PDB file of C-alpha atoms in Angstrom:
ATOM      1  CA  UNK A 413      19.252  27.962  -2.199  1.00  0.00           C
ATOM      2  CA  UNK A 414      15.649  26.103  -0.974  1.00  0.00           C
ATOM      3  CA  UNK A 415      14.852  25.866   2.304  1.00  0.00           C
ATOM      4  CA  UNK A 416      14.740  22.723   3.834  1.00  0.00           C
ATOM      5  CA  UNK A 417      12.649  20.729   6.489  1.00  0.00           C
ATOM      6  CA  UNK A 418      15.054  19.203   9.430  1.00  0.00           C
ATOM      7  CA  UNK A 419      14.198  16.467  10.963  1.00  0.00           C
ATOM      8  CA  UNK A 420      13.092  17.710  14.266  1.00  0.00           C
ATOM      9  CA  UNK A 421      10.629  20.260  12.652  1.00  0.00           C
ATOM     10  CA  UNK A 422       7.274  19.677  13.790  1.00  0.00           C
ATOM     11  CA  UNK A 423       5.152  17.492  11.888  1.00  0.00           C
ATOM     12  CA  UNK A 424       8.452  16.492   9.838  1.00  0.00           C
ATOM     13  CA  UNK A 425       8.592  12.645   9.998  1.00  0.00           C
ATOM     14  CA  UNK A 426      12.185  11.108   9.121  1.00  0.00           C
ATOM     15  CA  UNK A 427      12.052   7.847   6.759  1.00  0.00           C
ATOM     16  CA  UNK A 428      14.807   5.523   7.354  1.00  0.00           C
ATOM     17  CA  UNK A 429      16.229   6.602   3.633  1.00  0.00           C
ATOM     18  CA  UNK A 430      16.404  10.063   5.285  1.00  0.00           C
ATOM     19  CA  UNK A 431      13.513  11.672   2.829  1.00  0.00           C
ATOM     20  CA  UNK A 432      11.622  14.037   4.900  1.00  0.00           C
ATOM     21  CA  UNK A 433       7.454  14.124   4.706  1.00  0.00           C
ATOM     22  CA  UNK A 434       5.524  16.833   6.843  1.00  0.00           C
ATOM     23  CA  UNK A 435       2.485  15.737   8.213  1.00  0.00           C
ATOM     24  CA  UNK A 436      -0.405  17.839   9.386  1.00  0.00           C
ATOM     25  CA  UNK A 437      -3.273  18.801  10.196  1.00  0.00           C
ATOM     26  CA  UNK A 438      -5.628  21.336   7.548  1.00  0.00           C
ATOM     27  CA  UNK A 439      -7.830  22.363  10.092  1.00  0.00           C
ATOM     28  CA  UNK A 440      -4.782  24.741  11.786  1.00  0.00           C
ATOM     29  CA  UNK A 441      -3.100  27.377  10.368  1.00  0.00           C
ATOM     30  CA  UNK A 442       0.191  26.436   8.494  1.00  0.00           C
ATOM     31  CA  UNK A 443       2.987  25.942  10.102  1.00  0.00           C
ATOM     32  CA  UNK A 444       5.775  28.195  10.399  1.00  0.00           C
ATOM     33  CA  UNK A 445       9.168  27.585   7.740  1.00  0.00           C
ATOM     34  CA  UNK A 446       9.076  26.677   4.229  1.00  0.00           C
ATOM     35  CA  UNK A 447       5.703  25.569   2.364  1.00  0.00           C
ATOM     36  CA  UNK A 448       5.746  22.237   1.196  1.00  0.00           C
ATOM     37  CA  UNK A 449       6.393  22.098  -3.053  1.00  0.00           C
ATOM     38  CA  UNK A 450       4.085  19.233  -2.937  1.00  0.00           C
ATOM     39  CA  UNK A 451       1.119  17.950  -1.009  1.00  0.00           C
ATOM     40  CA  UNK A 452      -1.441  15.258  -1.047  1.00  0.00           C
ATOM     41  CA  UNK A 453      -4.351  16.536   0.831  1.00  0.00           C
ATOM     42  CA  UNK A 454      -6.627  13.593   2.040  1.00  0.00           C
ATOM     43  CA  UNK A 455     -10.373  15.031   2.167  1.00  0.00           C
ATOM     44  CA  UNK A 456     -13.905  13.658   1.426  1.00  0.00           C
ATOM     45  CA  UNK A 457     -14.163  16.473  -0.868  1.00  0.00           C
ATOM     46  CA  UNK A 458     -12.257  18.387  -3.318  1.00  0.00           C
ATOM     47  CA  UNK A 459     -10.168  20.545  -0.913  1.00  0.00           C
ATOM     48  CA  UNK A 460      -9.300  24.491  -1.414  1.00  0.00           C
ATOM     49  CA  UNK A 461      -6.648  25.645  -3.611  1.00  0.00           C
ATOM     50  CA  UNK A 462      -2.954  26.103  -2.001  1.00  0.00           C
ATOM     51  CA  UNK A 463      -0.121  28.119  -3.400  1.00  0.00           C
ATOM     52  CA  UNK A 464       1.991  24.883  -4.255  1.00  0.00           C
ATOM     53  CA  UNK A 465       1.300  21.765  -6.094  1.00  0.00           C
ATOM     54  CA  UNK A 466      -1.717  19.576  -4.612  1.00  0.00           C
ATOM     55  CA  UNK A 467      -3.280  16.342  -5.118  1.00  0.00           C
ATOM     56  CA  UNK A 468      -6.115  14.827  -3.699  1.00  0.00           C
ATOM     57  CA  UNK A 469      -6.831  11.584  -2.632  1.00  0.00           C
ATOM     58  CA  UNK A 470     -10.328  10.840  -1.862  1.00  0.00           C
ATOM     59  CA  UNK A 471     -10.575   9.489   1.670  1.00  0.00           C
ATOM     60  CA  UNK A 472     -13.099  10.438   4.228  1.00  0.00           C
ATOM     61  CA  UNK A 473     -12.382  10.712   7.324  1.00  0.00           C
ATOM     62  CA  UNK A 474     -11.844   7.504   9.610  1.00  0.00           C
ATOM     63  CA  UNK A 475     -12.217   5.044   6.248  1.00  0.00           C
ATOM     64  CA  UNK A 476      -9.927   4.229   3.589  1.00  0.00           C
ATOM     65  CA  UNK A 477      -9.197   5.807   0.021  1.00  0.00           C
ATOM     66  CA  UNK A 478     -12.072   5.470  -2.137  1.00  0.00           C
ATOM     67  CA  UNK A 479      -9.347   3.769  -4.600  1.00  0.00           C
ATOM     68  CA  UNK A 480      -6.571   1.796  -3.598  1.00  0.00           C
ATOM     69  CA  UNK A 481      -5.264   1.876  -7.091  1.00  0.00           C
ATOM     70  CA  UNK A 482      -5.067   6.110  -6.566  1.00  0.00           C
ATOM     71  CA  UNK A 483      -4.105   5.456  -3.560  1.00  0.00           C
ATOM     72  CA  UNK A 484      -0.919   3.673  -3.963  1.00  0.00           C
ATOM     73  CA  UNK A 485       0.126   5.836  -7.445  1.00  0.00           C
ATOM     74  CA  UNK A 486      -0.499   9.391  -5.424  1.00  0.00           C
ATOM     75  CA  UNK A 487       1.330   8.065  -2.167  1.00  0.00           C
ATOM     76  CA  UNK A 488       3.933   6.385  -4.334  1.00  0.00           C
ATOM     77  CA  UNK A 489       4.861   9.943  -6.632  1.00  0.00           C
ATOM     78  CA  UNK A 490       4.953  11.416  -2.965  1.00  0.00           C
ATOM     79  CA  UNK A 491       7.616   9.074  -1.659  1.00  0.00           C
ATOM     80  CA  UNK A 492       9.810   9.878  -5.002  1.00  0.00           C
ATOM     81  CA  UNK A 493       9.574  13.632  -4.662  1.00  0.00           C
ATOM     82  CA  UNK A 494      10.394  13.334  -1.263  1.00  0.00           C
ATOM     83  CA  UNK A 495      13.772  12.488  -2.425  1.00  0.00           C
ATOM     84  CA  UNK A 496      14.492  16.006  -3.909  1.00  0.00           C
ATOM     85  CA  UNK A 497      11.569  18.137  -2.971  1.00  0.00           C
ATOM     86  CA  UNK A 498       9.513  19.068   0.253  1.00  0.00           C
ATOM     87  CA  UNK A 499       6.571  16.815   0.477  1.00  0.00           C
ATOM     88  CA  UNK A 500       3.923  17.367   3.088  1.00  0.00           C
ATOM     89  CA  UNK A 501       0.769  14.983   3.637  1.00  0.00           C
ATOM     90  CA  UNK A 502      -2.118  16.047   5.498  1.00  0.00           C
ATOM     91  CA  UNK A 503      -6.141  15.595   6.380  1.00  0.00           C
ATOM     92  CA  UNK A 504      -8.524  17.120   8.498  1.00  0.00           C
ATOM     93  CA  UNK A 505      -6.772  16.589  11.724  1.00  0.00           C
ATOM     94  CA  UNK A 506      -3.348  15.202  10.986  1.00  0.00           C
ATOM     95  CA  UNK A 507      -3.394  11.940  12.667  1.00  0.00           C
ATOM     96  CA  UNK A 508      -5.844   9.400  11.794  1.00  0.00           C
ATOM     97  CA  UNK A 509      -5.024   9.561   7.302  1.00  0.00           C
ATOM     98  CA  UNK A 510      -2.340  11.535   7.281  1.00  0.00           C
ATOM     99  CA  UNK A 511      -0.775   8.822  10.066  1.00  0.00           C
ATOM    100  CA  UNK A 512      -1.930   6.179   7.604  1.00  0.00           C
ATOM    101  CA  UNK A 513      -0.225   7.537   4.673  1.00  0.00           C
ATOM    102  CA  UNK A 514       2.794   8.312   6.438  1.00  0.00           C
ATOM    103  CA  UNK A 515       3.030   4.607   7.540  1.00  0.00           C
ATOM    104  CA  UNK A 516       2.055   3.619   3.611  1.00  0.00           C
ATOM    105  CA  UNK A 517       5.157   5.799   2.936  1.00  0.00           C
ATOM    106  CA  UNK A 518       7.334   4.178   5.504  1.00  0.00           C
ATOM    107  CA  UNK A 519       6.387   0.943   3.733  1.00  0.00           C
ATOM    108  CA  UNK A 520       7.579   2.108   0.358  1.00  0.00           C
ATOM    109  CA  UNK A 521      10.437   3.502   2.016  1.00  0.00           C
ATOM    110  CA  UNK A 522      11.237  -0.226   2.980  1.00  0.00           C
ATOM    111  CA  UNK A 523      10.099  -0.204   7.238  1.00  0.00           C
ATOM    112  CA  UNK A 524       7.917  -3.771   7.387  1.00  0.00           C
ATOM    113  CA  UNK A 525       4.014  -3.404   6.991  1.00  0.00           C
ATOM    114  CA  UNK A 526       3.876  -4.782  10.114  1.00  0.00           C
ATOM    115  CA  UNK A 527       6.024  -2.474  11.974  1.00  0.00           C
ATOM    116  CA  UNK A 528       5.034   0.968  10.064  1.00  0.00           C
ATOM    117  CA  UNK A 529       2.270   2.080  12.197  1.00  0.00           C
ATOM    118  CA  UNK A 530       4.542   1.481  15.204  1.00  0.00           C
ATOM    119  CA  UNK A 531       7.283   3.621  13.091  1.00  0.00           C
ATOM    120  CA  UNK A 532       5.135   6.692  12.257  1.00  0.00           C
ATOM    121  CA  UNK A 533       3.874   6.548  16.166  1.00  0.00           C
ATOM    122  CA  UNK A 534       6.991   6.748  17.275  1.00  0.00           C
ATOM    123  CA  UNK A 535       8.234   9.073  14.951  1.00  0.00           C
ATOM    124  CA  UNK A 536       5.007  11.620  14.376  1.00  0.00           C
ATOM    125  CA  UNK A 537       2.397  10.969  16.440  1.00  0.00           C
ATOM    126  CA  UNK A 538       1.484   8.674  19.073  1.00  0.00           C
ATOM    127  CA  UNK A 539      -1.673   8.473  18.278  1.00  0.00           C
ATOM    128  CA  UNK A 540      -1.656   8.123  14.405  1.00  0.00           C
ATOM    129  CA  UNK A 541      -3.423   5.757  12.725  1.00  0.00           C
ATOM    130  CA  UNK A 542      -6.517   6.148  14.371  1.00  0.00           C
ATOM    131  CA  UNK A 543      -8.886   2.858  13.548  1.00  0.00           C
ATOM    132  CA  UNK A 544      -8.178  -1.154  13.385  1.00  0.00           C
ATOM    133  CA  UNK A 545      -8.702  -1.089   9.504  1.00  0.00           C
ATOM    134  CA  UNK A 546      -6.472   1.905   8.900  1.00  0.00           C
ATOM    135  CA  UNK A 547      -4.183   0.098  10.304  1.00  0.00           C
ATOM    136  CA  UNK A 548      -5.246  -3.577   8.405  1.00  0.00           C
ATOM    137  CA  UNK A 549      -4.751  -1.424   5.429  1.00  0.00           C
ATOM    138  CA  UNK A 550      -0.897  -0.427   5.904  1.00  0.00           C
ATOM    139  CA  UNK A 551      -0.075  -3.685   6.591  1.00  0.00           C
ATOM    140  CA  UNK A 552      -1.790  -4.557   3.084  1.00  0.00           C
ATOM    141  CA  UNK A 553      -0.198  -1.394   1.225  1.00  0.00           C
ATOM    142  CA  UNK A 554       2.166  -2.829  -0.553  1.00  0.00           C
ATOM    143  CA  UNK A 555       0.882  -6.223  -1.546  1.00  0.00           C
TER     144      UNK A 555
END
């Protein structure tokens, strides 16, 4: 039987449809538990190999994806395999992208654009989603 992420893990945000996502930050040592089966690791730059499945999404830190298009296809496979798989999103420091693409998530997962970045603050990080247009681009996601 697979291990699974519980809700009150840390880093482990809950999306209304129950899928769990694990946020975090690359810059500290992994977390204790199960290793994600999936992760989209949101870097400048082509980050180092992991021992599960990553993709990248190029998106320096405090900006935006380099392509929305990418953007919304990588975040959107991430939401799916949440359903059946552990998922875990994370950047340099966990808050500022990661919190964005958690809140992207939360959109997909059907919270309001205008109420995700609230969501994933409440329910990861207070202070996720670090800059005004981080947070102009969630409400945009989906449109």
């Amino acid at each position: 039987m697979t291990e699974t992420w519980k809700p009150h893990d840390a880093g482990v945000l809950q999306l209304p449809s129950g899928r769990l996502v694990r946020g975090r930050a690359l810059r500290r040592p992994l977390p204790a538990g199960p290793t994600p089966a999936y992760a989209v690791h949101l870097l400048g730059k082509q980050p180092s190999p992991a021992a599960w499945e990553v993709r990248w999404l190029r998106w320096p830190d405090f900006r935006l994806p380099s392509s929305h298009a990418q953007a919304q296809a990588v975040l959107g496979e991430a939401w799916t395999r949440a359903d059946v798989e552990r998922v875990e999103i994370a950047c340099g420091g966990g808050r500022g992208r990661t919190g964005t693409a958690l809140a992207c998530l939360a959109v997909l997962d059907g919270v309001p654009a205008d109420e995700a970045v609230d969501f994933v603050r409440r329910n990861y990080d207070t202070r996720a989603v670090e800059t005004p247009w981080q947070k102009r681009y969630v409400r945009r996601f989906a449109g």
